[in-house]
Every structure is written in structure tokens, then in C-alpha cells.
C-alpha atoms as an extended CHARMM CRD file, in Angstrom:
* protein
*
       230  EXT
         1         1  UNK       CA              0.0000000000        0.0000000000        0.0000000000  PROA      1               0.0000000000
         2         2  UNK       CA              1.9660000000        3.0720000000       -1.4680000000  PROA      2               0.0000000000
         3         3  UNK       CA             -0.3030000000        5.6300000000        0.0910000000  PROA      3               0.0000000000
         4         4  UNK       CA             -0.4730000000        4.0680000000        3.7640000000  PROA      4               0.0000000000
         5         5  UNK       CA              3.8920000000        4.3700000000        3.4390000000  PROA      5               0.0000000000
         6         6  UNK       CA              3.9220000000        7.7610000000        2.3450000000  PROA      6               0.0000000000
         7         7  UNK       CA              1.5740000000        8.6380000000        5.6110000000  PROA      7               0.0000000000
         8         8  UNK       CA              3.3970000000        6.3720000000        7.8410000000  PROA      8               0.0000000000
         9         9  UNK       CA              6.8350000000        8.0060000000        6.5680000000  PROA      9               0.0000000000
        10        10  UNK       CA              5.2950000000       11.4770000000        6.5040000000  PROA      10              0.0000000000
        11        11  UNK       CA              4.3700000000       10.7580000000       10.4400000000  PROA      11              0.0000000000
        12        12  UNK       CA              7.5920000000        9.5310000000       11.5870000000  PROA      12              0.0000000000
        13        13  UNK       CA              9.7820000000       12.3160000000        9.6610000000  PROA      13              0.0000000000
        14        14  UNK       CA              7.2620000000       14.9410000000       11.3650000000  PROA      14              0.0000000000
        15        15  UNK       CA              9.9680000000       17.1760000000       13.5880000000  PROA      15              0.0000000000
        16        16  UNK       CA              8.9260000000       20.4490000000       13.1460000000  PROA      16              0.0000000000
        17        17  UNK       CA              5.0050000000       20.2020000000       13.8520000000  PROA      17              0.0000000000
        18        18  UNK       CA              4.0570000000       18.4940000000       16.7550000000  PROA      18              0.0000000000
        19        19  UNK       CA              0.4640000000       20.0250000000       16.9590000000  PROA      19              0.0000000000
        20        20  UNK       CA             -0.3190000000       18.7910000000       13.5180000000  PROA      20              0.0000000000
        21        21  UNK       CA             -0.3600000000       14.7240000000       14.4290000000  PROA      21              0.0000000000
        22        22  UNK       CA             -2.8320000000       15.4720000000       17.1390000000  PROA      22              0.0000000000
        23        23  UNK       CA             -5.0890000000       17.7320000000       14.3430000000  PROA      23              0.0000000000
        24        24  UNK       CA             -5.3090000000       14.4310000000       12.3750000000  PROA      24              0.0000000000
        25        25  UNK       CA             -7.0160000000       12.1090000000       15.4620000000  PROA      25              0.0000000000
        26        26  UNK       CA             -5.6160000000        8.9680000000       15.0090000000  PROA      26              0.0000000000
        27        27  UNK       CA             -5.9020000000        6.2830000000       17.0080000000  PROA      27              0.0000000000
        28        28  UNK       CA             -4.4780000000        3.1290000000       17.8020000000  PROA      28              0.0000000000
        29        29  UNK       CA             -7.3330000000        1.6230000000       16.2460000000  PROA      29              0.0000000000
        30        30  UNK       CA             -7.7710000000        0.6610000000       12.3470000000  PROA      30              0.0000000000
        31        31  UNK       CA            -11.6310000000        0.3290000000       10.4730000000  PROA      31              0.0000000000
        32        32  UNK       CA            -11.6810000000       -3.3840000000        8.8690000000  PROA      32              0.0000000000
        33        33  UNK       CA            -13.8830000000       -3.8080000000        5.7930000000  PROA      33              0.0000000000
        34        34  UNK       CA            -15.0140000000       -7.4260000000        5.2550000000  PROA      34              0.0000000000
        35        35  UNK       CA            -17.7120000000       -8.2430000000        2.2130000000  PROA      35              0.0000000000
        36        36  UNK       CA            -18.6260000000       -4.7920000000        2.8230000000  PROA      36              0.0000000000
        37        37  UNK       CA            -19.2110000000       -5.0100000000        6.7280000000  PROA      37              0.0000000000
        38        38  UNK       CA            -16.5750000000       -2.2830000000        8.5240000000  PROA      38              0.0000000000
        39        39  UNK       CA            -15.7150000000       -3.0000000000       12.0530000000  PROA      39              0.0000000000
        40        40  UNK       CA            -13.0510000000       -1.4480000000       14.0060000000  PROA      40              0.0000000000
        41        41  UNK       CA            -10.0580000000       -3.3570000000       15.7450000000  PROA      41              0.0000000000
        42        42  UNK       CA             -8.0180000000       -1.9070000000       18.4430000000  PROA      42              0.0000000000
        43        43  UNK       CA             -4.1480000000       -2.5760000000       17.8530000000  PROA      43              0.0000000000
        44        44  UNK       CA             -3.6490000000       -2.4200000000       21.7800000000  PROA      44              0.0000000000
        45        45  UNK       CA             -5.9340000000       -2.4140000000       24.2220000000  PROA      45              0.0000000000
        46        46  UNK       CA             -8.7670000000        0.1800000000       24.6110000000  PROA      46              0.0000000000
        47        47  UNK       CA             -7.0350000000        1.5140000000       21.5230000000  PROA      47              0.0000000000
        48        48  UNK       CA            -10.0990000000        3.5130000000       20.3530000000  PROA      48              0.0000000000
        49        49  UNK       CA             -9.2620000000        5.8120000000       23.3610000000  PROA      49              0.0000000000
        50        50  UNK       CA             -5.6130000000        6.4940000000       22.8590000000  PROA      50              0.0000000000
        51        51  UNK       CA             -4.8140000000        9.2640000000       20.5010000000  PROA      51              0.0000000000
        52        52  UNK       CA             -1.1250000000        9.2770000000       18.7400000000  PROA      52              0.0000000000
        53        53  UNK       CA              0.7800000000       12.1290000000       19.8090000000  PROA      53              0.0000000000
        54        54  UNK       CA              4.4360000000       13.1340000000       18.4830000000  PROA      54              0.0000000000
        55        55  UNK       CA              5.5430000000       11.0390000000       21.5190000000  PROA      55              0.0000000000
        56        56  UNK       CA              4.0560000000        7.3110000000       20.4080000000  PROA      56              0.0000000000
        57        57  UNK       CA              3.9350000000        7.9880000000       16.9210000000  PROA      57              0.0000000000
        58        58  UNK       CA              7.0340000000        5.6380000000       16.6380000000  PROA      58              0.0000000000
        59        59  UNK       CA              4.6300000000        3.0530000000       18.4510000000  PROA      59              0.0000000000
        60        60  UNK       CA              1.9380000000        3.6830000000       16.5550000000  PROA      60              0.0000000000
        61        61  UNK       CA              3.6590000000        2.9860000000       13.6460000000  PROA      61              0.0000000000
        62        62  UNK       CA              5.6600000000       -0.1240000000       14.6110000000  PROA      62              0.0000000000
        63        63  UNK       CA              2.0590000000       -1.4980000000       15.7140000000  PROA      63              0.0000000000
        64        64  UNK       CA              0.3510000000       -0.6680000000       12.6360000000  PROA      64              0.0000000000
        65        65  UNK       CA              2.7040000000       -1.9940000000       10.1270000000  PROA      65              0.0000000000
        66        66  UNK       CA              2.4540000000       -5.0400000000       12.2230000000  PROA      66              0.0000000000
        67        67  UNK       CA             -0.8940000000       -5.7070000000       11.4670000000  PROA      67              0.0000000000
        68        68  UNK       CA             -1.0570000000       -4.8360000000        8.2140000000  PROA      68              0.0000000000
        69        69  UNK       CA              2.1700000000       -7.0440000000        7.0330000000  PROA      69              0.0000000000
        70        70  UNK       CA              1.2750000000      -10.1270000000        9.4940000000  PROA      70              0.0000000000
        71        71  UNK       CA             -1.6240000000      -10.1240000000       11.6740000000  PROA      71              0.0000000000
        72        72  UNK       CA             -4.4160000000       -8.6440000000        8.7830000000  PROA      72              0.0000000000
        73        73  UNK       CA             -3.2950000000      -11.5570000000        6.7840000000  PROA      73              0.0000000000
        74        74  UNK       CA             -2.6940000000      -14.6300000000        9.0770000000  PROA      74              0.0000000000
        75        75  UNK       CA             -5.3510000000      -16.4500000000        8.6920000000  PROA      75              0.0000000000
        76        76  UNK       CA             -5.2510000000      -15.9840000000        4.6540000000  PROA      76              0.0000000000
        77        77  UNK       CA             -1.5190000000      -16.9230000000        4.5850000000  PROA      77              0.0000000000
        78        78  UNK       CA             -2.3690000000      -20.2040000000        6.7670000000  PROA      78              0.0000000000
        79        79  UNK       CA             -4.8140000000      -20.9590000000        4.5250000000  PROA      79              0.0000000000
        80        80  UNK       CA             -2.7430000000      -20.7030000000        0.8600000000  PROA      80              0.0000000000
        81        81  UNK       CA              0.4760000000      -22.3510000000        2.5880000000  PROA      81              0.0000000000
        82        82  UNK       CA             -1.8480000000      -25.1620000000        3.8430000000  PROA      82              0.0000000000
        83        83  UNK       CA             -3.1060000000      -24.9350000000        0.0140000000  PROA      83              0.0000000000
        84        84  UNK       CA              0.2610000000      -24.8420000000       -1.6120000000  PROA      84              0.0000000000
        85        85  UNK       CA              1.6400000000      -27.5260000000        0.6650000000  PROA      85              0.0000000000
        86        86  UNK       CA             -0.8490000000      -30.2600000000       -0.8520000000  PROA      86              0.0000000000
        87        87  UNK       CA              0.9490000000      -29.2730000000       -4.3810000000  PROA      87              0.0000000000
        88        88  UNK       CA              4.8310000000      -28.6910000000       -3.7410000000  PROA      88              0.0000000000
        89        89  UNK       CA              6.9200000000      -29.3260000000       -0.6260000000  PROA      89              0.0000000000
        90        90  UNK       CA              7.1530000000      -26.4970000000        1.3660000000  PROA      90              0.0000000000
        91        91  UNK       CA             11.0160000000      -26.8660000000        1.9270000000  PROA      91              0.0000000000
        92        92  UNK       CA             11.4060000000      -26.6880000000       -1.4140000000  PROA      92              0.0000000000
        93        93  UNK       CA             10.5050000000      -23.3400000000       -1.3410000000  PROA      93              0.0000000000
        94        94  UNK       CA             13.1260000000      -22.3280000000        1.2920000000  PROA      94              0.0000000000
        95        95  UNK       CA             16.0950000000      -21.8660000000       -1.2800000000  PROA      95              0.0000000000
        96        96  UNK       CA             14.1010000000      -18.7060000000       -3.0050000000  PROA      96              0.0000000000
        97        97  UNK       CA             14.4770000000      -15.4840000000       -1.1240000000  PROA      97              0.0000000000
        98        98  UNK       CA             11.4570000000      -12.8850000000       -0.8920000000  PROA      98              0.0000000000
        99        99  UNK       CA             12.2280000000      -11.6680000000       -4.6630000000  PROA      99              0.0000000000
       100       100  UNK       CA             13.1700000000      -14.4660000000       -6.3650000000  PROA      100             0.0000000000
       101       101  UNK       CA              9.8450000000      -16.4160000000       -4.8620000000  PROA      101             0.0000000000
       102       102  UNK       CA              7.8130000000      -13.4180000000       -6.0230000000  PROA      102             0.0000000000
       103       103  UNK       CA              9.0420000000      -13.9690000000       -9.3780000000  PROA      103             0.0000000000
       104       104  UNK       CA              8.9540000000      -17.5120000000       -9.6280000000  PROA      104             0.0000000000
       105       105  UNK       CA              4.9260000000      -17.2710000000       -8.6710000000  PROA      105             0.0000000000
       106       106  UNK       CA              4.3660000000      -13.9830000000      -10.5220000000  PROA      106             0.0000000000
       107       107  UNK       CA              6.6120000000      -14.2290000000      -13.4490000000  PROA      107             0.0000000000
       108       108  UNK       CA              9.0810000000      -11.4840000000      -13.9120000000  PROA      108             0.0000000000
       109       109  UNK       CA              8.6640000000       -7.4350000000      -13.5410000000  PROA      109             0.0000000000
       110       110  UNK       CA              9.2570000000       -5.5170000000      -16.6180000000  PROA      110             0.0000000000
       111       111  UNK       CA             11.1880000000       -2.1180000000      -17.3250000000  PROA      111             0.0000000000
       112       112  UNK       CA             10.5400000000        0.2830000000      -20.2020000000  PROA      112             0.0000000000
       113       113  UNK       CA             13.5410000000       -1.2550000000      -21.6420000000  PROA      113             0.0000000000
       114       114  UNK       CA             12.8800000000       -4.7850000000      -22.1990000000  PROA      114             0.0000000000
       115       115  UNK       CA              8.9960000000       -4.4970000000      -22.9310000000  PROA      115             0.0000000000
       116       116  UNK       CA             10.1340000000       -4.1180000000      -26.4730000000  PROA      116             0.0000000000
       117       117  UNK       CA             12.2280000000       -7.4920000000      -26.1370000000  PROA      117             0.0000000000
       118       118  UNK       CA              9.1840000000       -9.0550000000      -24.0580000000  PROA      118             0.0000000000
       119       119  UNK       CA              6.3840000000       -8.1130000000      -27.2920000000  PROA      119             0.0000000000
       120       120  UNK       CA              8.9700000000       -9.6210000000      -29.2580000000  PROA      120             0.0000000000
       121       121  UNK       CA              9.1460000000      -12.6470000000      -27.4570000000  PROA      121             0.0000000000
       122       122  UNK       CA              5.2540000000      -12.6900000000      -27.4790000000  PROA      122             0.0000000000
       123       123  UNK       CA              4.9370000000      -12.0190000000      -30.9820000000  PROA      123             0.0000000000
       124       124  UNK       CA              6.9660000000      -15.0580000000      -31.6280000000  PROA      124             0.0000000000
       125       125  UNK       CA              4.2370000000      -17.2430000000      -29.8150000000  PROA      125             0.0000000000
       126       126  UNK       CA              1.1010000000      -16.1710000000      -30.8300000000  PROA      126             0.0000000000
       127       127  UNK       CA             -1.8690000000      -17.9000000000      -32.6730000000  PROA      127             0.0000000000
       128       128  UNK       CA             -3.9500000000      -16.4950000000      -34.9910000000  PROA      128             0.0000000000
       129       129  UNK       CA             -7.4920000000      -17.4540000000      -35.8830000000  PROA      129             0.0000000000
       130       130  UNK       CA            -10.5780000000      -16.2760000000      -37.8070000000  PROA      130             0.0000000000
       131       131  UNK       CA             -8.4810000000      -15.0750000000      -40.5180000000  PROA      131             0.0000000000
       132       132  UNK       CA             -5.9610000000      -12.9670000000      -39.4660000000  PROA      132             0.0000000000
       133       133  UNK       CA             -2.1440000000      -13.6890000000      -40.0310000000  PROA      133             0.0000000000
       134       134  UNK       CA              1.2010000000      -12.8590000000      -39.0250000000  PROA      134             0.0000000000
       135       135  UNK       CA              1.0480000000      -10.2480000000      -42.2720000000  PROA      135             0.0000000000
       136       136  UNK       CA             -2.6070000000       -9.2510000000      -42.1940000000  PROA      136             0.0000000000
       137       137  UNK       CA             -2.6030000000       -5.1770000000      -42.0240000000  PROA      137             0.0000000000
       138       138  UNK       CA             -4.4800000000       -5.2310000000      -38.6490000000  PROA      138             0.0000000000
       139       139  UNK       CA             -1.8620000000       -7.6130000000      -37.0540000000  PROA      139             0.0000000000
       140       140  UNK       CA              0.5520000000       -5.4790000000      -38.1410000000  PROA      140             0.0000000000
       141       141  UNK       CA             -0.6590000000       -2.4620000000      -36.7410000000  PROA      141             0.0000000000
       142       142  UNK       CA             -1.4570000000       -3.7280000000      -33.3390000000  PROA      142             0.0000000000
       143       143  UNK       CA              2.4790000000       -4.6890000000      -32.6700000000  PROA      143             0.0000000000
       144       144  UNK       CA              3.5180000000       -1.4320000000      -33.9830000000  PROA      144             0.0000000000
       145       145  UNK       CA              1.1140000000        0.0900000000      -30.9260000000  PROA      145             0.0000000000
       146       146  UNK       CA              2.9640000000       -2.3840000000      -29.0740000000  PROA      146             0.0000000000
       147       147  UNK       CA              5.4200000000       -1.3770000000      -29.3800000000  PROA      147             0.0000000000
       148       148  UNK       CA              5.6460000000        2.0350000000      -29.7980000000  PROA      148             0.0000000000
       149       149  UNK       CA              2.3930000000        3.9140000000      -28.6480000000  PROA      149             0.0000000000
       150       150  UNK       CA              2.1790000000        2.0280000000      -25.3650000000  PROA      150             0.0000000000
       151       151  UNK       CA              3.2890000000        3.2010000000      -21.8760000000  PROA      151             0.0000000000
       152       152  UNK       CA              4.4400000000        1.4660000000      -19.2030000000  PROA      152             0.0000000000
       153       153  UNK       CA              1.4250000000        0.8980000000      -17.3080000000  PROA      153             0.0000000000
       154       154  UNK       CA             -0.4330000000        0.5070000000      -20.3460000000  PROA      154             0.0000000000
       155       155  UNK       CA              1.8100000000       -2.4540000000      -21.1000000000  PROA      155             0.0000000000
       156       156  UNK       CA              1.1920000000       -3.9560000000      -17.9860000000  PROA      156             0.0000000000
       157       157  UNK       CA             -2.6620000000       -3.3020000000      -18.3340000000  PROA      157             0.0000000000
       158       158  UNK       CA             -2.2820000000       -4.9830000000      -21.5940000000  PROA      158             0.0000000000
       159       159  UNK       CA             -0.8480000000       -7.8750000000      -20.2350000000  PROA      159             0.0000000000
       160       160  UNK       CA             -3.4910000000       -8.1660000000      -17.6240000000  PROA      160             0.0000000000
       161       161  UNK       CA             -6.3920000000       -7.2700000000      -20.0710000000  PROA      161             0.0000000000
       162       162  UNK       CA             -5.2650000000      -10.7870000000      -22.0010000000  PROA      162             0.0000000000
       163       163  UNK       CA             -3.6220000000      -12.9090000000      -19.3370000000  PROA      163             0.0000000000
       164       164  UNK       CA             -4.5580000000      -11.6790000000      -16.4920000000  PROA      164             0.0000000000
       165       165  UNK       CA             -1.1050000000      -10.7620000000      -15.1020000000  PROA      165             0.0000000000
       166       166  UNK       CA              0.7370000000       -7.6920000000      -15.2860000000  PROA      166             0.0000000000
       167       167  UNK       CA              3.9230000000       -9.5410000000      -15.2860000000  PROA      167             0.0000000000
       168       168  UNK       CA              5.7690000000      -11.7030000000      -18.4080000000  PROA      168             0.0000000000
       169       169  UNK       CA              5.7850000000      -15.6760000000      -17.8250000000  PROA      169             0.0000000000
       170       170  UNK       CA              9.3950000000      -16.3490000000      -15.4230000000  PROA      170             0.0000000000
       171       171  UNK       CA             10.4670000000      -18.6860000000      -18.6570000000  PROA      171             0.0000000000
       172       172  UNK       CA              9.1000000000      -15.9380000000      -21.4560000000  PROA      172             0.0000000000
       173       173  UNK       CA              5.7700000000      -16.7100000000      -23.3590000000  PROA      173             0.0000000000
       174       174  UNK       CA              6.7420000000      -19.8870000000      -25.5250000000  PROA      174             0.0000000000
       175       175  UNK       CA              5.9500000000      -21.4880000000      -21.4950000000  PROA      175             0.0000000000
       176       176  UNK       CA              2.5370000000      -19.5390000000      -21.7540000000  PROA      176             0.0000000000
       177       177  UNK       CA             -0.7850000000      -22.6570000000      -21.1800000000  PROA      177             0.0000000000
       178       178  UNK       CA             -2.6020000000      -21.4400000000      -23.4620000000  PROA      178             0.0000000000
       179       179  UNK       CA             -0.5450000000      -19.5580000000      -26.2060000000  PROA      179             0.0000000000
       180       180  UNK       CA             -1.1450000000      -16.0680000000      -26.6770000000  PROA      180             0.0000000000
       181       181  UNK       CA             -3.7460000000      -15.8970000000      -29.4580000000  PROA      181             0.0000000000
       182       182  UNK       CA             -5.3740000000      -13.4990000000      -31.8460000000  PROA      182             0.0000000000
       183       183  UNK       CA             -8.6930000000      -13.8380000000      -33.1300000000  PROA      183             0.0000000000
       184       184  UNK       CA            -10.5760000000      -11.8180000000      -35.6830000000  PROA      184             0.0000000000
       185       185  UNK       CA            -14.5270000000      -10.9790000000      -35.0580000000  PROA      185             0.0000000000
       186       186  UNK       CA            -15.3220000000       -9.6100000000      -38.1490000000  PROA      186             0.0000000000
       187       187  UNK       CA            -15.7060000000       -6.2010000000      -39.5950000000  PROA      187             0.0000000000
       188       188  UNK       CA            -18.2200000000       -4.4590000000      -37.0410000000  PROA      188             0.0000000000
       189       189  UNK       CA            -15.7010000000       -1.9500000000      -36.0250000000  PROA      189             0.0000000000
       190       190  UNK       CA            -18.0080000000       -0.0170000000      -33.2770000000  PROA      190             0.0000000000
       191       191  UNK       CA            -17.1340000000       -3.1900000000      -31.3370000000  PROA      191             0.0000000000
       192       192  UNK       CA            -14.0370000000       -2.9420000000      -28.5620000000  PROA      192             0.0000000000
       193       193  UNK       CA            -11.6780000000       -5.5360000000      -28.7650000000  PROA      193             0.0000000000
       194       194  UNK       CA            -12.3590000000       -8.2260000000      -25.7000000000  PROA      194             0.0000000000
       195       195  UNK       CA            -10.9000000000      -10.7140000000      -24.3710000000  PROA      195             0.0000000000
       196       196  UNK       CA            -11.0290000000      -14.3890000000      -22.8030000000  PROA      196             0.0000000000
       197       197  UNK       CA             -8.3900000000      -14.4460000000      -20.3340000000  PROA      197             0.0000000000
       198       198  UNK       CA             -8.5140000000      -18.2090000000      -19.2680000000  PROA      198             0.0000000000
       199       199  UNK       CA             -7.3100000000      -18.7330000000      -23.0220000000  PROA      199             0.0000000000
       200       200  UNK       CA             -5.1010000000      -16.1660000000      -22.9440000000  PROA      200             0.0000000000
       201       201  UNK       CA             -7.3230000000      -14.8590000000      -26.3080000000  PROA      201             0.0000000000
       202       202  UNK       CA             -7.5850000000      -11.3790000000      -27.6420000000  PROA      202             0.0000000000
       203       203  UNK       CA            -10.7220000000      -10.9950000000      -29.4960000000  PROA      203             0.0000000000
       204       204  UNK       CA             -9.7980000000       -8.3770000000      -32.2480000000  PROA      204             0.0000000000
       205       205  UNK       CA            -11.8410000000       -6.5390000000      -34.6120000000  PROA      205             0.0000000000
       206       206  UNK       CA            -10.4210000000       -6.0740000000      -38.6380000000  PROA      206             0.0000000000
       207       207  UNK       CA            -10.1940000000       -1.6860000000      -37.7730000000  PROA      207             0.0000000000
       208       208  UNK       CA             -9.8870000000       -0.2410000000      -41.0940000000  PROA      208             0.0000000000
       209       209  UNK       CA             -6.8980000000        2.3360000000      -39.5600000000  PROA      209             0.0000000000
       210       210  UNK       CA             -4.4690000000        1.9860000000      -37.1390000000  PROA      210             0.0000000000
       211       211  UNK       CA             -5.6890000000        5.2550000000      -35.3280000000  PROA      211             0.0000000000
       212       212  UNK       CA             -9.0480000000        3.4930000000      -34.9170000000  PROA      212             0.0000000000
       213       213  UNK       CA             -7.3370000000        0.4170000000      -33.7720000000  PROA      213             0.0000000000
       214       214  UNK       CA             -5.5450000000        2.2140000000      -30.9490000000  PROA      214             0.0000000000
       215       215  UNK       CA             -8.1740000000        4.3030000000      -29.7000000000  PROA      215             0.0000000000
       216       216  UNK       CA            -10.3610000000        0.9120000000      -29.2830000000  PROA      216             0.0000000000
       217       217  UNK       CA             -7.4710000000       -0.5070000000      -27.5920000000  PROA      217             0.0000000000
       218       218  UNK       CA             -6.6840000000        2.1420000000      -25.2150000000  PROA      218             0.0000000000
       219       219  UNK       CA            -10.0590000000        2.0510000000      -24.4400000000  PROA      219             0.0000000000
       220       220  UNK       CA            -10.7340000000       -1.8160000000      -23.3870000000  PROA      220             0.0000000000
       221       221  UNK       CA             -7.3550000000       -1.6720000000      -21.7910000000  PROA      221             0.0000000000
       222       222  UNK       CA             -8.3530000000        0.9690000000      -19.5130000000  PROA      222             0.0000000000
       223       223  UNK       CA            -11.3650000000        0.7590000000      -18.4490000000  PROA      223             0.0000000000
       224       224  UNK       CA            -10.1060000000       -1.8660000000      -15.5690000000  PROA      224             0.0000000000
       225       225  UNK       CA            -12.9600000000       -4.1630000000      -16.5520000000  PROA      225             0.0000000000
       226       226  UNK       CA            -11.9390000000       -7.6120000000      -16.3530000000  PROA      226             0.0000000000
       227       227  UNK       CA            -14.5010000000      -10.2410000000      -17.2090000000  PROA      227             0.0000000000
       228       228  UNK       CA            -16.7790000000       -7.7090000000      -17.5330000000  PROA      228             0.0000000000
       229       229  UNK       CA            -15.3130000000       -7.1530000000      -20.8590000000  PROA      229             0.0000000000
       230       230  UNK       CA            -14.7050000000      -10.5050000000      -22.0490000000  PROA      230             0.0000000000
């Protein structure tokens, strides 16, 4: 949680104006919101009661990033290591530190500099259907977007738009169950393009123009609509 750091850092870096923590009536308390239903949870006791003050703050925020990194989660993290344990061997987990395990279960994080390399790669493993081709004009088109219209996070939305995963495959996307594919839906171009993401399938309209073909993109990939769009 980016925004919870840059409070947490903004409250323990706060020399100069000790009046202002006790303006913003915190608490050693934090508001839970399960299915909907918000409850409040004291981190100590009868914390409800106790303001922070320039004095605890440090407490406050030892206790708080506590419960947000462990306690919050327990139960969950229980749960998927009881999970995961049925699959793999837990030890066998214990030679990955925190970063490499993140990237072994998430795939790998790109940079602006090797999402060029990484469409490449993808381009390489892709399937096309319903009459589209590795030369057809609209195929075309779409890597060139790809890779050169595209920012960062609108790479990554990409990716999750079509695999649900913001991240490339650890062992690139020839190891990608399903392949990557491409399928044309005919020539009804007020149609967005969709997507299945349990096939890994991008559902693609035959756009007369590439700026029509973009602008349709940009707005599926945006709209943060998941199945709702598929």
C-alpha cells in the first residue's frame, strides 16, 4: 500500500510540527472492511481511546505496520500455505528469497527497456485465428502500438487485459498454457476488442486504420474491466 507508506513516513519524519499529528485524530485503532461489513479493531488495548501524539507515533507505527504485514493476513496466509503444501513441498521453497519467490509465482517485472524485447518474445508465440495472419494489415498495426504507442502501465494493463497478469511468464511466453492468441470478429468496427483471459485470447476486430485500432485498444485496456469485458 503506497499511500499508507507515504503517511506512515510522513508521520515519523514529522519534527517540526508536533500540533499537527494530534489535528489528524488517530488512534491506535484501524476500520476493517469485510464483504462490505466495517468494524473497528483496536491494535492495543482500549485503543479507540488512545490518541497518537508526536511522543508514540514511533509506536503507533511499529504497531500498525504489524498488522497490516502479518496479523491482517494470518489467517489468509495459513490458509494458501496449507493450500500450496498439498501441491509442492514447502522446503522446497526455502532456497528462493522474498524476490526471487515473487518472481517464480508472478513471473518477472518488466522495465521500459525490455517491454520491447518481451512483445517480441510474445509475438513469436502467438496464434492467430478467424483469418488474421502474421502479415494481415491489422496484425501489423497492433504490434507497432505495441510497441511504440504504449506506456508502461499501459503495457502492464495490456498484459493483464489478455492474461490476467501484469507480469511476463518467469520462462518468457513460448511457457505460456494457453498460447497467446489473436482472433478476428469480423468487420463491425463499433465493437471494442475483448478478451477471454482463461485462453489467454484477444478478441480483435479487422479496424480499417491503425488510429481506430488504438483508440479501441486504449479504451478496453483501460477501463479496468476484467470479465466484464470478455
Amino acid at each position: 500500500d503506497i499511500d499508507l507508506y507515504k503517511q506512515l513516513m510522513s508521520l515519523k519524519h514529522d519534527y517540526e510540527n508536533k500540533n499537527k499529528i494530534e489535528t489528524m485524530e488517530l488512534s491506535f485503532s484501524v476500520t476493517q472492511d469485510v464483504l462490505g461489513s466495517k468494524s473497528s479493531y483496536d491494535l492495543i488495548p482500549n485503543g479507540q481511546n488512545i490518541l497518537v501524539n508526536h511522543k508514540n507515533r514511533h509506536k503507533y507505527i511499529n504497531i500498525l505496520a504489524d498488522y497490516k504485514l502479518n496479523k491482517s493476513m494470518y489467517k489468509q496466509s495459513l490458509a494458501f500455505l496449507s493450500g500450496m503444501s498439498k501441491v509442492i513441498n514447502l522446503d522446497y521453497l526455502r532456497i528462493f528469497d522474498a524476490t526471487e519467490l515473487s518472481k517464480l509465482l508472478s513471473g518477472d517485472t518488466n522495465t521500459e527497456n525490455n517491454w520491447i524485447n518481451s512483445w517480441k518474445d510474445l509475438r513469436e508465440n502467438t496464434h492467430y485465428s478467424g483469418g488474421f495472419h502474421n502479415m494481415h494489415r491489422c496484425v501489423k498495426w497492433f504490434w507497432e502500438i505495441l510497441n511504440n504507442d504504449l506506456t508502461v502501465e499501459d503495457n502492464q494493463k495490456f498484459l493483464m487485459f489478455v492474461t490476467s497478469c501484469t507480469r511476463s511468464p518467469l520462462l518468457g511466453f513460448k511457457s505460456l498454457n494457453p498460447k497467446f492468441s489473436i482472433m478476428c470478429t469480423g468487420g463491425d468496427t463499433t465493437n471494442l476488442p475483448t478478451s477471454q483471459t482463461c485462453m489467454n485470447l484477444l478478441k480483435l476486430p479487422n479496424y480499417p486504420t491503425k488510429d481506430l485500432l488504438k483508440e479501441k485498444l486504449l479504451k478496453s485496456i483501460r477501463s479496468n474491466a476484467g470479465f466484464d469485458l470478455s
